Amino acid sequence: MTPNLDRREFLQVSAAAGLGVALPGAAEPGGSRAPQILRSGPRPVVVASANGHRFTNGGTLTCVALAFDRITRGADVLDALVEGVSIVELDPADHSVGFGGLPNADGIVQLDASCMHGPRRRAGGVACLEGVRTPSQVAQSVLAHTDHHLLVGKDAQTFARQMGFTIEADLNTEHSRRLWLDWKRRVDPQHWLDPEKRIAAGREAGLQMVREGLIDPDHYYGTITCNGLNARGELCGVTTTSGLAWKIPGRVGDSPILGAGLYVDHAVGAAGSTGRGEANLYCLSAFFAVECLRRGMSPKDAGLEALRRVQAATLEKRLLNARGLPNFGLSLYILNASGEVAGVSLYASRYAVCDENGPRLEPTEALFPGRALD
Ligand code: GLY
């Protein structure tokens, strides 16, 4: 885990930003201490994809609720966010992240993650990582223990082992293995087709499983991304995923790529993404959205502007629906340095947020009406 800011860094950050400080609060009747926030600083907030307020892994708190609690009690923001997304990574009920995430075309769960620590200007990521349930924590170890930003494949796993993570032979659950077998059965007959048709058939088989309700549309490209801000104005983010269901082994999506699945500029804001990684990689939407914030846009306008870029870059017929619009989902979750948040998406969706009013799901601002496959 990333240690808290040392005193010198803390003073630099606070002085530079002119921000308030979260103080331990007065003891409550039960003996616990409620966090107390000086109002001169930004309001602490955590924003995430909707699965950030859906899964508890058998506990009582969702990702955003736990991260907000930790942040307002003075924890390092990135530590709090990684602890939050780890709930979802460890919960096999989310089929898009960590343990039980849908595997690649060979039936192997390969995970991607990245994280950024705004105050420290440090980043870490892993891609194609096998055997570790919590890739976000390995990404954080890359940030904390190396001079590098991204480790991939077998060597990422070796690094994780060296850092003391448990390596498991297989991260499939009964459920993910059954779905993979179903997908395999559907695409096997297509092996006699030419490669282009086979790719189209594989994609169509996956989308048909979504239409039939076998796969939650949010879990086909599913991911969790979570950004947070404390009352000292410290801004961090994390994104973690099992990536596209049934992907070609070795495929890396947007999640571990700085500027695509995640971007944090400490002075400006943060953005994270879920949805079709290829569309996002092409446009580096998280970086673009943060640049829009820098130019003075609100989180909502910055996110919608980034999604318009994605639409403009989506030309291929196979990626368009009957209306000529993108036939995939892509969402951005944006937080500016003042604590304003927005969730935006190509089509109606929801996002998770937790602030002084508690954890909840909110509707995203959708660029287009209807659904991706309409
Ligand atoms: N956004 C997750 C992925 O495409 O891998």
Coordinates of C-alpha atoms and ligand atoms in Angstrom, one line a residue, residues 112 221-223 241 243-244 251 253-255 273-278, ligand 1:
D112 CA -5.7 -5.2 -16.5
Y221 CA -16.6 -4.8 -21.6
G222 CA -17.1 -4.4 -17.9
T223 CA -14.7 -2.7 -15.6
T241 CA -11.0 -5.0 -15.2
G243 CA -11.4 -6.8 -20.0
L244 CA -13.5 -7.7 -23.0
R251 CA -5.4 -8.3 -25.8
G253 CA -7.8 -2.8 -23.2
D254 CA -7.9 0.8 -22.1
S255 CA -7.9 0.2 -18.3
S273 CA -13.7 4.9 -18.2
T274 CA -15.7 1.7 -18.7
G275 CA -16.9 0.2 -21.9
R276 CA -15.3 -0.7 -25.3
G277 CA -11.6 -0.3 -24.6
E278 CA -10.6 -0.1 -28.3
Ligands
GLY1 N1 -12.9 -1.1 -20.7 C1 -12.4 -2.4 -20.5 C2 -11.8 -3.0 -21.7 O1 -12.2 -2.7 -22.8 O2 -10.9 -3.8 -21.5

